[in-house]
PDB file of N, CA and C in Angstrom:
ATOM      1  N   MET A 249       0.850  -1.169   0.000  1.00  0.00           N
ATOM      2  CA  MET A 249       0.000   0.000   0.000  1.00  0.00           C
ATOM      3  C   MET A 249       0.899   1.236   0.000  1.00  0.00           C
ATOM      4  N   ASN A 250       0.679   2.108  -0.974  1.00  0.00           N
ATOM      5  CA  ASN A 250       1.440   3.352  -1.108  1.00  0.00           C
ATOM      6  C   ASN A 250       0.480   4.529  -1.150  1.00  0.00           C
ATOM      7  N   PHE A 251       0.983   5.711  -0.818  1.00  0.00           N
ATOM      8  CA  PHE A 251       0.150   6.904  -0.902  1.00  0.00           C
ATOM      9  C   PHE A 251       0.808   7.943  -1.787  1.00  0.00           C
ATOM     10  N   LYS A 252      -0.049   8.851  -2.292  1.00  0.00           N
ATOM     11  CA  LYS A 252       0.397   9.969  -3.119  1.00  0.00           C
ATOM     12  C   LYS A 252      -0.206  11.238  -2.533  1.00  0.00           C
ATOM     13  N   ILE A 253       0.632  12.234  -2.269  1.00  0.00           N
ATOM     14  CA  ILE A 253       0.193  13.508  -1.717  1.00  0.00           C
ATOM     15  C   ILE A 253      -0.513  14.313  -2.802  1.00  0.00           C
ATOM     16  N   LEU A 254      -1.691  14.821  -2.494  1.00  0.00           N
ATOM     17  CA  LEU A 254      -2.430  15.657  -3.429  1.00  0.00           C
ATOM     18  C   LEU A 254      -2.371  17.133  -3.043  1.00  0.00           C
ATOM     19  N   GLN A 255      -2.411  17.411  -1.743  1.00  0.00           N
ATOM     20  CA  GLN A 255      -2.413  18.799  -1.267  1.00  0.00           C
ATOM     21  C   GLN A 255      -2.024  18.788   0.206  1.00  0.00           C
ATOM     22  N   SER A 256      -1.378  19.851   0.646  1.00  0.00           N
ATOM     23  CA  SER A 256      -1.030  19.944   2.061  1.00  0.00           C
ATOM     24  C   SER A 256      -0.841  21.404   2.456  1.00  0.00           C
ATOM     25  N   GLU A 257      -0.958  21.646   3.753  1.00  0.00           N
ATOM     26  CA  GLU A 257      -0.750  22.996   4.288  1.00  0.00           C
ATOM     27  C   GLU A 257      -0.476  22.905   5.781  1.00  0.00           C
ATOM     28  N   MET A 258       0.168  23.936   6.303  1.00  0.00           N
ATOM     29  CA  MET A 258       0.447  24.055   7.736  1.00  0.00           C
ATOM     30  C   MET A 258       0.401  25.533   8.095  1.00  0.00           C
ATOM     31  N   ARG A 259      -0.167  25.835   9.254  1.00  0.00           N
ATOM     32  CA  ARG A 259      -0.252  27.223   9.727  1.00  0.00           C
ATOM     33  C   ARG A 259      -0.293  27.216  11.247  1.00  0.00           C
ATOM     34  N   LYS A 260      -0.203  28.401  11.829  1.00  0.00           N
ATOM     35  CA  LYS A 260      -0.432  28.568  13.261  1.00  0.00           C
ATOM     36  C   LYS A 260      -1.818  29.164  13.445  1.00  0.00           C
ATOM     37  N   ASP A 261      -2.548  28.674  14.444  1.00  0.00           N
ATOM     38  CA  ASP A 261      -3.863  29.235  14.712  1.00  0.00           C
ATOM     39  C   ASP A 261      -3.753  30.405  15.684  1.00  0.00           C
ATOM     40  N   GLU A 262      -4.887  30.941  16.087  1.00  0.00           N
ATOM     41  CA  GLU A 262      -4.886  32.123  16.953  1.00  0.00           C
ATOM     42  C   GLU A 262      -4.247  31.877  18.318  1.00  0.00           C
ATOM     43  N   ASP A 263      -4.173  30.613  18.751  1.00  0.00           N
ATOM     44  CA  ASP A 263      -3.521  30.267  20.018  1.00  0.00           C
ATOM     45  C   ASP A 263      -2.046  29.905  19.835  1.00  0.00           C
ATOM     46  N   ARG A 264      -1.542  30.108  18.638  1.00  0.00           N
ATOM     47  CA  ARG A 264      -0.146  29.832  18.290  1.00  0.00           C
ATOM     48  C   ARG A 264       0.168  28.339  18.216  1.00  0.00           C
ATOM     49  N   ALA A 265      -0.859  27.516  18.125  1.00  0.00           N
ATOM     50  CA  ALA A 265      -0.672  26.077  17.935  1.00  0.00           C
ATOM     51  C   ALA A 265      -0.552  25.799  16.440  1.00  0.00           C
ATOM     52  N   TYR A 266       0.133  24.740  16.098  1.00  0.00           N
ATOM     53  CA  TYR A 266       0.301  24.347  14.703  1.00  0.00           C
ATOM     54  C   TYR A 266      -0.883  23.487  14.274  1.00  0.00           C
ATOM     55  N   VAL A 267      -1.463  23.837  13.127  1.00  0.00           N
ATOM     56  CA  VAL A 267      -2.581  23.105  12.563  1.00  0.00           C
ATOM     57  C   VAL A 267      -2.249  22.854  11.094  1.00  0.00           C
ATOM     58  N   GLY A 268      -2.292  21.594  10.695  1.00  0.00           N
ATOM     59  CA  GLY A 268      -1.970  21.264   9.315  1.00  0.00           C
ATOM     60  C   GLY A 268      -2.881  20.199   8.765  1.00  0.00           C
ATOM     61  N   LYS A 269      -2.795  20.005   7.469  1.00  0.00           N
ATOM     62  CA  LYS A 269      -3.554  18.933   6.838  1.00  0.00           C
ATOM     63  C   LYS A 269      -2.827  18.466   5.594  1.00  0.00           C
ATOM     64  N   THR A 270      -3.053  17.211   5.293  1.00  0.00           N
ATOM     65  CA  THR A 270      -2.541  16.622   4.064  1.00  0.00           C
ATOM     66  C   THR A 270      -3.659  15.803   3.444  1.00  0.00           C
ATOM     67  N   ILE A 271      -3.939  16.056   2.189  1.00  0.00           N
ATOM     68  CA  ILE A 271      -4.900  15.266   1.432  1.00  0.00           C
ATOM     69  C   ILE A 271      -4.081  14.314   0.569  1.00  0.00           C
ATOM     70  N   PHE A 272      -4.463  13.031   0.598  1.00  0.00           N
ATOM     71  CA  PHE A 272      -3.689  12.035  -0.125  1.00  0.00           C
ATOM     72  C   PHE A 272      -4.576  10.914  -0.632  1.00  0.00           C
ATOM     73  N   GLN A 273      -4.036  10.174  -1.592  1.00  0.00           N
ATOM     74  CA  GLN A 273      -4.733   9.009  -2.116  1.00  0.00           C
ATOM     75  C   GLN A 273      -3.866   7.783  -1.875  1.00  0.00           C
ATOM     76  N   VAL A 274      -4.532   6.669  -1.723  1.00  0.00           N
ATOM     77  CA  VAL A 274      -3.865   5.393  -1.497  1.00  0.00           C
ATOM     78  C   VAL A 274      -4.171   4.501  -2.687  1.00  0.00           C
ATOM     79  N   ASP A 275      -3.152   3.803  -3.174  1.00  0.00           N
ATOM     80  CA  ASP A 275      -3.323   2.904  -4.316  1.00  0.00           C
ATOM     81  C   ASP A 275      -4.540   2.018  -4.131  1.00  0.00           C
ATOM     82  N   SER A 276      -5.383   1.956  -5.121  1.00  0.00           N
ATOM     83  CA  SER A 276      -6.555   1.082  -5.238  1.00  0.00           C
ATOM     84  C   SER A 276      -7.689   1.396  -4.262  1.00  0.00           C
ATOM     85  N   HIS A 277      -7.629   2.494  -3.528  1.00  0.00           N
ATOM     86  CA  HIS A 277      -8.743   2.872  -2.653  1.00  0.00           C
ATOM     87  C   HIS A 277      -9.691   3.792  -3.402  1.00  0.00           C
ATOM     88  N   LYS A 278     -10.966   3.652  -3.121  1.00  0.00           N
ATOM     89  CA  LYS A 278     -12.007   4.410  -3.803  1.00  0.00           C
ATOM     90  C   LYS A 278     -11.930   5.906  -3.489  1.00  0.00           C
ATOM     91  N   ALA A 279     -11.752   6.241  -2.219  1.00  0.00           N
ATOM     92  CA  ALA A 279     -11.825   7.629  -1.779  1.00  0.00           C
ATOM     93  C   ALA A 279     -10.440   8.163  -1.423  1.00  0.00           C
ATOM     94  N   ASN A 280     -10.300   9.481  -1.500  1.00  0.00           N
ATOM     95  CA  ASN A 280      -9.097  10.147  -1.000  1.00  0.00           C
ATOM     96  C   ASN A 280      -9.287  10.439   0.485  1.00  0.00           C
ATOM     97  N   TYR A 281      -8.177  10.643   1.184  1.00  0.00           N
ATOM     98  CA  TYR A 281      -8.202  10.862   2.621  1.00  0.00           C
ATOM     99  C   TYR A 281      -7.618  12.228   2.964  1.00  0.00           C
ATOM    100  N   GLU A 282      -8.033  12.736   4.111  1.00  0.00           N
ATOM    101  CA  GLU A 282      -7.450  13.950   4.658  1.00  0.00           C
ATOM    102  C   GLU A 282      -7.034  13.646   6.090  1.00  0.00           C
ATOM    103  N   ILE A 283      -5.789  13.941   6.390  1.00  0.00           N
ATOM    104  CA  ILE A 283      -5.308  13.810   7.754  1.00  0.00           C
ATOM    105  C   ILE A 283      -5.030  15.218   8.256  1.00  0.00           C
ATOM    106  N   THR A 284      -5.563  15.545   9.425  1.00  0.00           N
ATOM    107  CA  THR A 284      -5.310  16.842  10.030  1.00  0.00           C
ATOM    108  C   THR A 284      -4.380  16.643  11.226  1.00  0.00           C
ATOM    109  N   PHE A 285      -3.487  17.579  11.404  1.00  0.00           N
ATOM    110  CA  PHE A 285      -2.483  17.513  12.465  1.00  0.00           C
ATOM    111  C   PHE A 285      -2.665  18.701  13.406  1.00  0.00           C
ATOM    112  N   PHE A 286      -2.329  18.481  14.678  1.00  0.00           N
ATOM    113  CA  PHE A 286      -2.390  19.544  15.674  1.00  0.00           C
ATOM    114  C   PHE A 286      -1.248  19.364  16.666  1.00  0.00           C
ATOM    115  N   SER A 287      -0.550  20.456  16.972  1.00  0.00           N
ATOM    116  CA  SER A 287       0.518  20.415  17.966  1.00  0.00           C
ATOM    117  C   SER A 287       0.669  21.788  18.604  1.00  0.00           C
ATOM    118  N   LYS A 288       0.860  21.813  19.904  1.00  0.00           N
ATOM    119  CA  LYS A 288       1.128  23.067  20.602  1.00  0.00           C
ATOM    120  C   LYS A 288       2.601  23.434  20.555  1.00  0.00           C
ATOM    121  N   ASN A 289       3.479  22.445  20.277  1.00  0.00           N
ATOM    122  CA  ASN A 289       4.917  22.705  20.370  1.00  0.00           C
ATOM    123  C   ASN A 289       5.718  22.244  19.156  1.00  0.00           C
ATOM    124  N   SER A 290       5.098  21.745  18.136  1.00  0.00           N
ATOM    125  CA  SER A 290       5.712  21.225  16.905  1.00  0.00           C
ATOM    126  C   SER A 290       6.542  19.962  17.124  1.00  0.00           C
ATOM    127  N   ARG A 291       6.369  19.300  18.268  1.00  0.00           N
ATOM    128  CA  ARG A 291       7.059  18.032  18.532  1.00  0.00           C
ATOM    129  C   ARG A 291       6.077  16.891  18.809  1.00  0.00           C
ATOM    130  N   ASP A 292       5.050  17.174  19.587  1.00  0.00           N
ATOM    131  CA  ASP A 292       4.044  16.177  19.942  1.00  0.00           C
ATOM    132  C   ASP A 292       2.795  16.449  19.118  1.00  0.00           C
ATOM    133  N   TRP A 293       2.438  15.486  18.258  1.00  0.00           N
ATOM    134  CA  TRP A 293       1.371  15.704  17.294  1.00  0.00           C
ATOM    135  C   TRP A 293       0.180  14.799  17.565  1.00  0.00           C
ATOM    136  N   ASP A 294      -1.007  15.376  17.481  1.00  0.00           N
ATOM    137  CA  ASP A 294      -2.258  14.638  17.418  1.00  0.00           C
ATOM    138  C   ASP A 294      -2.713  14.672  15.972  1.00  0.00           C
ATOM    139  N   TYR A 295      -3.483  13.673  15.583  1.00  0.00           N
ATOM    140  CA  TYR A 295      -4.003  13.683  14.220  1.00  0.00           C
ATOM    141  C   TYR A 295      -5.403  13.113  14.180  1.00  0.00           C
ATOM    142  N   SER A 296      -6.083  13.426  13.099  1.00  0.00           N
ATOM    143  CA  SER A 296      -7.406  12.889  12.825  1.00  0.00           C
ATOM    144  C   SER A 296      -7.459  12.530  11.347  1.00  0.00           C
ATOM    145  N   LEU A 297      -7.952  11.348  11.053  1.00  0.00           N
ATOM    146  CA  LEU A 297      -8.047  10.881   9.669  1.00  0.00           C
ATOM    147  C   LEU A 297      -9.510  10.812   9.270  1.00  0.00           C
ATOM    148  N   HIS A 298      -9.816  11.328   8.091  1.00  0.00           N
ATOM    149  CA  HIS A 298     -11.175  11.244   7.561  1.00  0.00           C
ATOM    150  C   HIS A 298     -11.125  11.280   6.038  1.00  0.00           C
ATOM    151  N   TYR A 299     -12.275  11.084   5.432  1.00  0.00           N
ATOM    152  CA  TYR A 299     -12.339  11.152   3.969  1.00  0.00           C
ATOM    153  C   TYR A 299     -12.191  12.604   3.522  1.00  0.00           C
ATOM    154  N   ALA A 300     -11.518  12.796   2.407  1.00  0.00           N
ATOM    155  CA  ALA A 300     -11.298  14.156   1.909  1.00  0.00           C
ATOM    156  C   ALA A 300     -12.587  14.767   1.355  1.00  0.00           C
ATOM    157  N   LYS A 301     -13.377  13.996   0.665  1.00  0.00           N
ATOM    158  CA  LYS A 301     -14.632  14.500   0.091  1.00  0.00           C
ATOM    159  C   LYS A 301     -15.731  13.489   0.321  1.00  0.00           C
ATOM    160  N   GLU A 302     -15.854  12.558  -0.587  1.00  0.00           N
ATOM    161  CA  GLU A 302     -16.925  11.575  -0.471  1.00  0.00           C
ATOM    162  C   GLU A 302     -16.465  10.370   0.341  1.00  0.00           C
ATOM    163  N   SER A 303     -17.420   9.732   0.976  1.00  0.00           N
ATOM    164  CA  SER A 303     -17.112   8.552   1.777  1.00  0.00           C
ATOM    165  C   SER A 303     -16.639   7.408   0.900  1.00  0.00           C
ATOM    166  N   GLY A 304     -15.840   6.563   1.514  1.00  0.00           N
ATOM    167  CA  GLY A 304     -15.340   5.380   0.828  1.00  0.00           C
ATOM    168  C   GLY A 304     -15.697   4.134   1.616  1.00  0.00           C
ATOM    169  N   VAL A 305     -14.856   3.142   1.499  1.00  0.00           N
ATOM    170  CA  VAL A 305     -15.057   1.867   2.172  1.00  0.00           C
ATOM    171  C   VAL A 305     -14.461   1.968   3.577  1.00  0.00           C
ATOM    172  N   GLU A 306     -15.273   1.728   4.595  1.00  0.00           N
ATOM    173  CA  GLU A 306     -14.825   1.907   5.974  1.00  0.00           C
ATOM    174  C   GLU A 306     -13.619   1.034   6.306  1.00  0.00           C
ATOM    175  N   GLU A 307     -13.583  -0.185   5.794  1.00  0.00           N
ATOM    176  CA  GLU A 307     -12.455  -1.078   6.066  1.00  0.00           C
ATOM    177  C   GLU A 307     -11.157  -0.517   5.513  1.00  0.00           C
ATOM    178  N   GLU A 308     -11.234   0.185   4.377  1.00  0.00           N
ATOM    179  CA  GLU A 308     -10.043   0.808   3.806  1.00  0.00           C
ATOM    180  C   GLU A 308      -9.566   1.962   4.690  1.00  0.00           C
ATOM    181  N   LEU A 309     -10.491   2.783   5.180  1.00  0.00           N
ATOM    182  CA  LEU A 309     -10.133   3.879   6.079  1.00  0.00           C
ATOM    183  C   LEU A 309      -9.475   3.328   7.347  1.00  0.00           C
ATOM    184  N   LEU A 310     -10.034   2.281   7.900  1.00  0.00           N
ATOM    185  CA  LEU A 310      -9.471   1.688   9.111  1.00  0.00           C
ATOM    186  C   LEU A 310      -8.081   1.106   8.855  1.00  0.00           C
ATOM    187  N   ALA A 311      -7.878   0.532   7.681  1.00  0.00           N
ATOM    188  CA  ALA A 311      -6.557  -0.008   7.322  1.00  0.00           C
ATOM    189  C   ALA A 311      -5.534   1.117   7.192  1.00  0.00           C
ATOM    190  N   VAL A 312      -5.930   2.234   6.603  1.00  0.00           N
ATOM    191  CA  VAL A 312      -5.032   3.384   6.474  1.00  0.00           C
ATOM    192  C   VAL A 312      -4.706   3.943   7.855  1.00  0.00           C
ATOM    193  N   ASP A 313      -5.701   4.063   8.711  1.00  0.00           N
ATOM    194  CA  ASP A 313      -5.470   4.568  10.059  1.00  0.00           C
ATOM    195  C   ASP A 313      -4.514   3.659  10.828  1.00  0.00           C
ATOM    196  N   GLU A 314      -4.696   2.369  10.696  1.00  0.00           N
ATOM    197  CA  GLU A 314      -3.782   1.435  11.371  1.00  0.00           C
ATOM    198  C   GLU A 314      -2.370   1.567  10.825  1.00  0.00           C
ATOM    199  N   ARG A 315      -2.253   1.745   9.526  1.00  0.00           N
ATOM    200  CA  ARG A 315      -0.930   1.901   8.912  1.00  0.00           C
ATOM    201  C   ARG A 315      -0.240   3.162   9.437  1.00  0.00           C
ATOM    202  N   ILE A 316      -0.987   4.247   9.558  1.00  0.00           N
ATOM    203  CA  ILE A 316      -0.425   5.500  10.084  1.00  0.00           C
ATOM    204  C   ILE A 316       0.030   5.309  11.528  1.00  0.00           C
ATOM    205  N   GLU A 317      -0.768   4.587  12.313  1.00  0.00           N
ATOM    206  CA  GLU A 317      -0.422   4.330  13.719  1.00  0.00           C
ATOM    207  C   GLU A 317       0.832   3.469  13.852  1.00  0.00           C
ATOM    208  N   GLN A 318       0.992   2.498  12.970  1.00  0.00           N
ATOM    209  CA  GLN A 318       2.057   1.513  13.098  1.00  0.00           C
ATOM    210  C   GLN A 318       3.328   1.856  12.333  1.00  0.00           C
ATOM    211  N   ASP A 319       3.221   2.678  11.309  1.00  0.00           N
ATOM    212  CA  ASP A 319       4.335   2.910  10.391  1.00  0.00           C
ATOM    213  C   ASP A 319       4.796   4.376  10.495  1.00  0.00           C
ATOM    214  N   ASP A 320       5.914   4.587  11.171  1.00  0.00           N
ATOM    215  CA  ASP A 320       6.438   5.944  11.349  1.00  0.00           C
ATOM    216  C   ASP A 320       6.733   6.628  10.020  1.00  0.00           C
ATOM    217  N   GLU A 321       7.147   5.875   9.015  1.00  0.00           N
ATOM    218  CA  GLU A 321       7.438   6.481   7.711  1.00  0.00           C
ATOM    219  C   GLU A 321       6.166   7.067   7.094  1.00  0.00           C
ATOM    220  N   TRP A 322       5.058   6.380   7.245  1.00  0.00           N
ATOM    221  CA  TRP A 322       3.797   6.920   6.731  1.00  0.00           C
ATOM    222  C   TRP A 322       3.429   8.195   7.482  1.00  0.00           C
ATOM    223  N   PHE A 323       3.414   8.130   8.803  1.00  0.00           N
ATOM    224  CA  PHE A 323       3.048   9.301   9.599  1.00  0.00           C
ATOM    225  C   PHE A 323       3.975  10.467   9.287  1.00  0.00           C
ATOM    226  N   ASP A 324       5.271  10.218   9.313  1.00  0.00           N
ATOM    227  CA  ASP A 324       6.242  11.286   9.055  1.00  0.00           C
ATOM    228  C   ASP A 324       6.114  11.843   7.649  1.00  0.00           C
ATOM    229  N   GLY A 325       5.870  10.985   6.678  1.00  0.00           N
ATOM    230  CA  GLY A 325       5.718  11.449   5.296  1.00  0.00           C
ATOM    231  C   GLY A 325       4.517  12.372   5.131  1.00  0.00           C
ATOM    232  N   LEU A 326       3.407  12.017   5.770  1.00  0.00           N
ATOM    233  CA  LEU A 326       2.209  12.846   5.686  1.00  0.00           C
ATOM    234  C   LEU A 326       2.385  14.154   6.457  1.00  0.00           C
ATOM    235  N   LEU A 327       3.005  14.067   7.628  1.00  0.00           N
ATOM    236  CA  LEU A 327       3.272  15.277   8.413  1.00  0.00           C
ATOM    237  C   LEU A 327       4.288  16.173   7.713  1.00  0.00           C
ATOM    238  N   ASP A 328       5.342  15.590   7.190  1.00  0.00           N
ATOM    239  CA  ASP A 328       6.371  16.378   6.495  1.00  0.00           C
ATOM    240  C   ASP A 328       5.792  17.125   5.298  1.00  0.00           C
ATOM    241  N   ALA A 329       4.854  16.501   4.599  1.00  0.00           N
ATOM    242  CA  ALA A 329       4.230  17.176   3.456  1.00  0.00           C
ATOM    243  C   ALA A 329       3.556  18.461   3.909  1.00  0.00           C
ATOM    244  N   ALA A 330       2.867  18.406   5.044  1.00  0.00           N
ATOM    245  CA  ALA A 330       2.228  19.615   5.581  1.00  0.00           C
ATOM    246  C   ALA A 330       3.275  20.580   6.119  1.00  0.00           C
ATOM    247  N   TRP A 331       4.214  20.062   6.884  1.00  0.00           N
ATOM    248  CA  TRP A 331       5.228  20.905   7.523  1.00  0.00           C
ATOM    249  C   TRP A 331       6.057  21.665   6.491  1.00  0.00           C
ATOM    250  N   ASN A 332       6.332  21.043   5.356  1.00  0.00           N
ATOM    251  CA  ASN A 332       7.142  21.682   4.320  1.00  0.00           C
ATOM    252  C   ASN A 332       6.452  22.878   3.682  1.00  0.00           C
ATOM    253  N   THR A 333       5.166  23.044   3.910  1.00  0.00           N
ATOM    254  CA  THR A 333       4.451  24.205   3.356  1.00  0.00           C
ATOM    255  C   THR A 333       4.433  25.366   4.336  1.00  0.00           C
ATOM    256  N   TYR A 334       4.865  25.133   5.571  1.00  0.00           N
ATOM    257  CA  TYR A 334       4.801  26.173   6.602  1.00  0.00           C
ATOM    258  C   TYR A 334       5.868  27.225   6.359  1.00  0.00           C
ATOM    259  N   SER A 335       5.452  28.496   6.429  1.00  0.00           N
ATOM    260  CA  SER A 335       6.417  29.577   6.339  1.00  0.00           C
ATOM    261  C   SER A 335       6.372  30.352   7.649  1.00  0.00           C
ATOM    262  N   VAL A 336       7.527  30.646   8.169  1.00  0.00           N
ATOM    263  CA  VAL A 336       7.645  31.334   9.442  1.00  0.00           C
ATOM    264  C   VAL A 336       7.008  32.715   9.319  1.00  0.00           C
ATOM    265  N   GLU A 337       6.159  33.027  10.269  1.00  0.00           N
ATOM    266  CA  GLU A 337       5.494  34.320  10.271  1.00  0.00           C
ATOM    267  C   GLU A 337       6.368  35.340  10.970  1.00  0.00           C
ATOM    268  N   GLU A 338       6.431  36.506  10.444  1.00  0.00           N
ATOM    269  CA  GLU A 338       7.237  37.595  11.023  1.00  0.00           C
ATOM    270  C   GLU A 338       6.516  38.249  12.167  1.00  0.00           C
TER     271      GLU A 338
END
């Protein structure tokens, strides 16, 4: 199972916490996914996974979520895609 990044972004919210998202597709899955990231310190990250637009097969979403939980390369790749779009605010 491989993924392809479609879109990503990272910003700071009004509380100065980092909020990001990455939209991606997984080989042979019906729907695209969006993972959102949140961190108060840019080191400890929470995330939420959901469909990017239309719903897909729930078992596929659960498999992707498990892969993100178990595979640091997947998590880091999706987070890095968002993080690489962040520009330091003056």
